[in-house]
Amino acid sequence: MISLVMRRGPTPGEVYFLSGDEITIGRGVKNQIVIHDNEVSREHCRLVRLDDDYELHDLASNNGTFLNGQRIVGPRLLRRGAVIELGDSITLEYGVSDSQINIRPDFAERLIPNGQLPTFGDSGSSEDGVPARYSLMMLQGPAVGYVYNVEGDTLRIGRDLSNDIVVQDPEVSRFHVRLTRTKRGYVAEDQGSTNGSFVNNLPLKEARALVANDILRLGSYVQLQFFKAEATAAPADSPILPQYVVAEDSSPDLFDPTEQIVDPALIARAGITPGELRDSIFVVYARDDWQTAVAPLLVSLQDAGLDVWVDQYLTYGSDDWRAAVQYALHETWLMILVASNRSLASRSVRSMYRQFMRERKPLIPFVVDPTSILPAELSRMRRIAYEPINARRSYHKLIFEIMQFRRQRPRETTG
């Protein structure tokens, strides 16, 4: 039976088993699920059964209904592991299995040897008056072992995609904690989070200066260690831009890398408006993988608020398809290659990712077939492996990687 588990709110850990074709959630006593909280409207949202899952509808609530950090306007189909928020104070996790209802979900294995926390340099400024460089390492959470650079005057951490560090965990608020740079280093401030922020297990009730090796905890689960970076080189686990090595004896490509002009009539016929793909991610795949691998991936990316473009709606090999793909290769900013034996053997797929590589744009191989071997031209890239037994974690890792590239993306200027 499908369930909802309250991760934060008036009764954390409470389980709601879903049955029936329509379930309303709100503060009023006539709802099937009643939540007593001022952030919740009298009739806040509705779940409508659709096949084996439910569709989420907002009921014009005052404080909004959010799915995976994004406010919903129209109906949204729920997938197992989805995070639903009612206003700013209620978080519900959808589709938790019976075996995990009473335990805190483990999103990733711990990578710290023997449970020992690493130690780094002292806080303060480096020699010659140069400000010290700081980093945060995730010790526990959805991206264990990852190192974030701490830079700039402010650094925001939370589940919302607009944060500088995005942490997709049910206990983390959309805007959870903020770091502010001062003359003596960085100061941490809680942003009114529901489950609280802690430094070395002490509640962060007011602004507090961070020193080397402090442990910043968000809620009861996510832990980040603050440390001074001694070297100028990027840490081993920090975001790595692709290092492209193009195979010498490659087969002829279908798309001409010098062809910059695409027939506007063909683009319009393909349903594309000039400029609309600038913030889109191009997902490249073998069409035989659509149902099993690509469609579920697109749902997760779209639920995370990311714009994606695929060629599935076009007739493969047609003039419209060729023009649309050529245009997308030039305009989209990032590519996800759904890597399988079928896609890696496809001449059109090879042509697409090779042209993207020539333009020096980021590409992430998402390996869905464990038997597939990446060619030499892709072997140096940071890849994400799909884990069928924990698909949600695989998608979270991919979204996390996309967010790191988005932070590095040059911002367009106007004027």
C-alpha positions as CSV (number, residue, x, y, z in Angstrom):
1,M,0.0,0.0,0.0
2,I,1.2,3.5,-0.8
3,S,2.0,5.7,2.1
4,L,2.8,9.3,3.0
5,V,5.2,9.9,5.9
6,M,5.4,13.2,7.7
7,R,9.1,14.2,7.8
8,R,8.5,17.6,9.4
9,G,5.4,19.1,10.9
10,P,3.3,18.7,14.1
11,T,3.7,14.9,14.1
12,P,7.0,13.9,12.5
13,G,7.1,10.2,11.6
14,E,3.3,9.8,11.3
15,V,2.3,7.5,8.5
16,Y,-0.8,8.0,6.3
17,F,-1.7,4.9,4.2
18,L,-3.4,5.9,1.0
19,S,-6.5,4.2,-0.2
20,G,-9.4,5.4,-2.4
21,D,-9.5,7.3,-5.6
22,E,-9.4,10.8,-4.1
23,I,-7.9,12.0,-0.9
24,T,-8.0,15.6,0.4
25,I,-5.4,17.1,2.7
26,G,-6.0,20.2,4.8
27,R,-6.6,21.7,8.2
28,G,-10.4,21.2,8.1
29,V,-11.8,18.1,9.9
30,K,-13.7,17.0,6.8
31,N,-10.4,16.1,5.0
32,Q,-9.2,12.5,4.8
33,I,-5.8,13.7,6.1
34,V,-6.0,16.4,8.7
35,I,-2.9,18.4,9.5
36,H,-3.2,21.0,12.3
37,D,-0.8,23.8,11.3
38,N,-1.4,27.4,10.4
39,E,0.6,27.1,7.1
40,V,-2.0,24.5,5.9
41,S,-5.2,25.8,4.3
42,R,-8.6,24.4,5.3
43,E,-8.6,22.4,2.1
44,H,-5.0,22.5,0.9
45,C,-4.4,19.8,-1.8
46,R,-5.9,16.7,-3.3
47,L,-4.5,13.3,-4.3
48,V,-6.2,11.7,-7.3
49,R,-5.5,8.0,-8.1
50,L,-3.9,7.5,-11.5
51,D,-3.1,3.9,-12.3
52,D,-0.8,2.7,-9.6
53,D,0.1,6.2,-8.3
54,Y,-1.5,9.4,-7.3
55,E,-1.7,12.8,-9.0
56,L,-1.2,15.9,-6.8
57,H,-3.5,18.9,-7.2
58,D,-3.2,22.2,-5.3
59,L,-6.6,23.6,-4.1
60,A,-5.8,27.3,-4.3
61,S,-4.0,27.1,-1.0
62,N,-2.7,30.3,0.6
63,N,0.8,29.1,1.2
64,G,1.2,26.8,-1.8
65,T,1.8,23.2,-2.5
66,F,5.4,22.2,-3.5
67,L,6.7,19.1,-5.2
68,N,10.4,18.5,-4.9
69,G,11.0,22.1,-4.1
70,Q,8.9,23.6,-6.9
71,R,5.5,25.2,-6.4
72,I,2.9,23.4,-8.5
73,V,0.2,25.1,-10.5
74,G,-1.4,22.3,-12.4
75,P,-1.7,18.5,-11.6
76,R,1.6,16.7,-11.1
77,L,2.0,12.9,-11.1
78,L,3.8,11.6,-8.0
79,R,6.7,9.2,-8.2
80,R,7.9,7.0,-5.2
81,G,10.2,9.1,-3.0
82,A,8.8,12.5,-4.0
83,V,8.8,15.2,-1.4
84,I,5.6,17.2,-0.9
85,E,5.5,20.4,1.0
86,L,2.5,22.3,2.3
87,G,3.6,25.9,2.9
88,D,7.0,26.3,4.7
89,S,6.5,24.0,7.6
90,I,5.1,20.6,6.4
91,T,7.1,18.0,4.5
92,L,5.6,14.7,3.4
93,E,7.5,11.9,1.7
94,Y,5.5,9.9,-0.8
95,G,5.7,6.2,-1.5
96,V,7.9,5.1,1.3
97,S,8.3,1.3,1.5
98,D,7.1,-0.6,4.5
99,S,10.6,-1.5,5.4
100,Q,11.7,2.1,5.6
101,I,8.8,3.7,7.3
102,N,10.3,3.8,10.7
103,I,13.9,4.5,9.8
104,R,15.7,7.5,8.5
105,P,16.4,7.0,4.8
106,D,20.0,6.5,3.9
107,F,20.7,8.3,0.6
108,A,24.3,7.4,0.2
109,E,27.0,5.3,1.7
110,R,29.4,7.0,4.1
111,L,32.8,7.5,2.5
112,I,34.8,8.6,5.5
113,P,37.2,5.7,6.6
114,N,36.4,4.1,9.9
115,G,34.0,6.9,10.7
116,Q,36.9,9.3,11.5
117,L,36.4,12.9,10.5
118,P,39.2,14.5,8.5
119,T,41.2,17.3,10.0
120,F,42.4,20.4,8.1
121,G,44.2,23.7,8.7
122,D,43.5,26.4,11.2
123,S,41.0,29.2,10.6
124,G,41.8,32.7,9.8
125,S,43.8,34.4,7.1
126,S,46.8,33.0,5.3
127,E,50.2,34.6,5.1
128,D,50.7,37.9,3.3
129,G,47.2,39.1,4.2
130,V,45.5,36.9,1.6
131,P,42.1,35.8,2.9
132,A,41.9,32.1,3.7
133,R,40.0,29.8,1.3
134,Y,37.3,27.6,2.9
135,S,35.3,24.6,1.8
136,L,32.5,22.4,3.1
137,M,32.6,18.6,2.9
138,M,29.4,16.6,3.1
139,L,29.9,13.9,5.8
140,Q,26.3,12.7,5.8
141,G,23.5,13.3,3.3
142,P,22.7,12.8,-0.4
143,A,26.2,13.5,-1.7
144,V,28.6,12.0,0.9
145,G,32.3,13.0,0.3
146,Y,31.5,15.9,-2.0
147,V,33.5,19.1,-1.4
148,Y,31.9,22.5,-2.0
149,N,34.0,25.7,-2.4
150,V,32.9,28.4,0.0
151,E,33.4,31.7,-1.8
152,G,31.6,35.1,-2.2
153,D,30.0,37.3,0.4
154,T,27.1,35.0,1.0
155,L,26.4,31.3,0.5
156,R,22.9,29.9,0.8
157,I,22.2,26.3,1.6
158,G,18.8,24.6,1.2
159,R,16.6,22.4,-0.9
160,D,15.4,25.1,-3.3
161,L,17.2,25.1,-6.7
162,S,18.1,28.8,-6.4
163,N,20.5,28.1,-3.4
164,D,24.3,28.1,-3.9
165,I,24.4,24.6,-2.4
166,V,21.3,22.5,-3.1
167,V,20.7,19.6,-0.6
168,Q,17.7,17.5,-1.6
169,D,16.7,15.9,1.7
170,P,13.2,15.9,3.3
171,E,14.4,17.4,6.5
172,V,16.2,20.4,4.8
173,S,14.1,23.5,4.4
174,R,13.9,25.3,1.0
175,F,16.1,28.0,2.5
176,H,17.8,26.5,5.5
177,V,21.1,28.2,6.4
178,R,23.2,31.1,5.2
179,L,26.9,31.7,5.5
180,T,28.1,35.4,5.4
181,R,31.8,36.4,4.9
182,T,33.2,38.8,7.5
183,K,36.7,40.2,8.1
184,R,37.4,37.2,10.5
185,G,35.9,34.5,8.3
186,Y,32.4,33.1,7.7
187,V,29.4,33.4,10.0
188,A,26.5,30.9,9.9
189,E,22.9,31.9,10.4
190,D,19.8,29.7,10.4
191,Q,17.1,31.0,8.0
192,G,14.1,30.0,10.0
193,S,14.3,26.3,9.1
194,T,11.7,23.9,10.4
195,N,14.1,21.3,11.7
196,G,16.9,23.6,12.8
197,S,20.6,24.1,12.2
198,F,23.3,23.0,14.5
199,V,27.1,23.7,14.9
200,N,28.9,20.9,16.7
201,N,25.5,19.7,17.9
202,L,24.6,23.1,19.5
203,P,21.5,24.7,18.1
204,L,22.2,27.7,15.8
205,K,19.9,30.2,17.5
206,E,21.9,33.3,16.5
207,A,24.8,34.1,14.1
208,R,27.9,32.1,14.9
209,A,31.4,32.3,13.5
210,L,32.7,29.1,12.0
211,V,36.2,27.7,12.6
212,A,38.1,24.9,11.0
213,N,36.6,21.4,11.6
214,D,33.2,22.7,12.8
215,I,30.3,20.4,11.9
216,L,27.3,22.1,10.5
217,R,24.2,19.9,10.7
218,L,20.9,20.6,9.0
219,G,18.0,18.9,10.8
220,S,18.9,15.5,12.3
221,Y,20.6,14.0,9.3
222,V,22.7,16.1,6.9
223,Q,26.2,17.0,8.1
224,L,28.8,19.3,6.5
225,Q,32.3,19.9,7.8
226,F,33.8,23.4,7.4
227,F,37.5,23.5,6.8
228,K,40.3,25.7,5.5
229,A,41.5,24.7,2.0
230,E,45.3,24.5,2.0
231,A,45.9,24.0,-1.7
232,T,44.9,26.2,-4.6
233,A,43.9,23.2,-6.7
234,A,40.3,22.0,-6.6
235,P,39.7,19.1,-4.1
236,A,39.5,15.7,-5.7
237,D,35.7,15.4,-5.3
238,S,34.9,19.0,-6.4
239,P,33.0,19.6,-9.7
240,I,35.3,18.7,-12.6
241,L,34.7,20.2,-16.0
242,P,34.9,17.6,-18.8
243,Q,38.3,16.9,-20.3
244,Y,37.5,16.0,-23.9
245,V,39.7,13.5,-25.8
246,V,38.1,12.9,-29.2
247,A,38.9,9.5,-30.8
248,E,41.2,9.8,-33.8
249,D,39.6,7.2,-36.1
250,S,36.0,8.2,-35.5
251,S,33.3,7.4,-38.0
252,P,31.8,10.3,-40.1
253,D,29.4,12.4,-38.1
254,L,25.8,13.1,-39.2
255,F,25.9,16.7,-38.2
256,D,28.2,19.3,-39.7
257,P,30.0,21.1,-36.9
258,T,30.5,24.1,-39.2
259,E,26.8,24.4,-39.9
260,Q,25.6,27.3,-37.7
261,I,22.5,28.4,-39.8
262,V,19.4,26.3,-39.5
263,D,16.4,26.9,-41.7
264,P,13.9,29.0,-39.6
265,A,11.0,27.3,-41.4
266,L,12.1,23.9,-40.4
267,I,12.7,25.0,-36.8
268,A,9.2,26.5,-36.6
269,R,7.8,23.3,-38.1
270,A,9.5,21.3,-35.4
271,G,7.7,23.4,-32.8
272,I,10.7,25.3,-31.5
273,T,10.7,29.1,-30.9
274,P,14.1,30.8,-31.3
275,G,15.8,31.3,-28.0
276,E,13.6,28.9,-26.0
277,L,16.3,26.2,-25.5
278,R,19.0,28.4,-24.0
279,D,18.2,27.2,-20.5
280,S,17.4,23.6,-21.6
281,I,19.3,20.3,-21.1
282,F,19.6,18.1,-24.2
283,V,19.0,14.5,-23.3
284,V,20.5,12.1,-25.9
285,Y,19.7,8.4,-26.0
286,A,18.8,5.4,-28.1
287,R,15.1,5.3,-28.8
288,D,14.9,1.7,-27.7
289,D,15.8,2.9,-24.2
290,W,12.9,5.4,-24.1
291,Q,10.4,3.4,-22.1
292,T,12.7,1.7,-19.6
293,A,15.3,4.4,-18.9
294,V,14.6,7.8,-20.5
295,A,11.0,8.5,-19.6
296,P,11.4,8.0,-15.8
297,L,14.6,10.1,-16.0
298,L,12.7,13.0,-17.6
299,V,10.0,12.9,-14.9
300,S,12.7,13.3,-12.2
301,L,14.4,16.1,-14.0
302,Q,11.2,18.0,-14.6
303,D,10.0,17.4,-11.1
304,A,13.3,19.1,-10.0
305,G,12.3,22.2,-12.0
306,L,14.8,21.6,-14.8
307,D,14.0,22.3,-18.5
308,V,14.8,19.4,-20.8
309,W,14.6,18.8,-24.5
310,V,14.4,15.5,-26.3
311,D,13.7,14.6,-30.0
312,Q,11.2,11.8,-29.2
313,Y,8.3,13.7,-30.7
314,L,10.0,14.1,-34.1
315,T,10.3,11.5,-36.8
316,Y,13.8,10.1,-36.7
317,G,15.8,11.0,-39.8
318,S,13.4,13.6,-41.1
319,D,14.4,17.1,-42.2
320,D,12.5,18.5,-39.2
321,W,14.4,16.1,-36.9
322,R,17.8,17.0,-38.3
323,A,17.1,20.7,-38.2
324,A,15.8,20.6,-34.6
325,V,18.7,18.5,-33.4
326,Q,21.2,20.8,-35.1
327,Y,19.6,23.8,-33.5
328,A,19.4,22.1,-30.0
329,L,23.1,21.2,-30.2
330,H,24.0,24.9,-30.6
331,E,21.6,26.4,-28.2
332,T,21.2,24.0,-25.2
333,W,23.8,24.5,-22.4
334,L,24.3,21.0,-21.0
335,M,23.9,17.4,-22.4
336,I,23.0,14.2,-20.6
337,L,24.0,11.1,-22.5
338,V,21.9,8.1,-21.5
339,A,24.7,5.6,-22.0
340,S,23.8,2.0,-22.9
341,N,25.1,-0.5,-25.4
342,R,22.4,0.6,-27.8
343,S,23.1,4.4,-27.5
344,L,26.9,4.0,-27.6
345,A,26.6,2.0,-30.9
346,S,24.3,4.6,-32.5
347,R,26.0,6.8,-35.1
348,S,23.5,9.6,-34.6
349,V,24.1,9.6,-30.8
350,R,27.9,9.7,-31.4
351,S,27.5,12.6,-33.8
352,M,25.4,14.5,-31.2
353,Y,27.7,14.2,-28.3
354,R,30.8,14.8,-30.4
355,Q,29.5,18.1,-31.7
356,F,28.6,19.1,-28.1
357,M,32.1,18.3,-27.0
358,R,33.6,20.4,-29.8
359,E,31.7,23.4,-28.5
360,R,33.2,22.8,-25.1
361,K,29.9,22.5,-23.3
362,P,29.4,20.2,-20.3
363,L,28.2,16.7,-20.9
364,I,27.3,14.1,-18.2
365,P,27.2,10.4,-19.1
366,F,24.3,8.7,-17.2
367,V,25.2,5.0,-17.4
368,V,22.0,2.9,-17.4
369,D,23.6,-0.3,-18.6
370,P,26.3,-1.7,-16.3
371,T,27.7,-3.8,-19.2
372,S,28.4,-0.8,-21.4
373,I,31.9,0.5,-21.8
374,L,32.4,4.2,-22.4
375,P,34.6,5.0,-25.4
376,A,38.0,6.8,-24.9
377,E,36.5,10.1,-25.8
378,L,34.1,9.9,-22.8
379,S,36.3,8.0,-20.4
380,R,37.7,11.0,-18.6
381,M,34.3,12.5,-17.8
382,R,32.6,12.5,-14.4
383,R,29.8,9.9,-14.9
384,I,26.7,8.9,-12.9
385,A,25.8,5.2,-12.7
386,Y,22.1,4.3,-12.5
387,E,21.2,2.0,-9.6
388,P,18.0,0.1,-10.3
389,I,17.6,-0.8,-6.6
390,N,17.7,2.9,-5.6
391,A,16.6,4.9,-8.7
392,R,15.8,7.9,-6.5
393,R,19.4,8.2,-5.3
394,S,20.7,7.9,-8.8
395,Y,18.5,10.7,-10.0
396,H,19.4,12.8,-7.0
397,K,23.1,12.4,-7.8
398,L,22.5,13.4,-11.4
399,I,20.5,16.5,-10.4
400,F,23.2,17.4,-7.9
401,E,25.9,17.2,-10.7
402,I,23.7,19.4,-13.0
403,M,23.4,22.0,-10.2
404,Q,27.2,22.1,-9.9
405,F,27.6,22.8,-13.6
406,R,24.8,25.4,-13.4
407,R,26.7,27.3,-10.7
408,Q,29.8,27.4,-13.0
409,R,27.7,28.5,-16.1
410,P,28.6,32.0,-17.2
411,R,25.7,34.4,-16.7
412,E,24.4,36.3,-19.7
413,T,24.7,40.1,-19.5
414,T,22.3,42.6,-21.0
415,G,22.8,46.2,-22.0
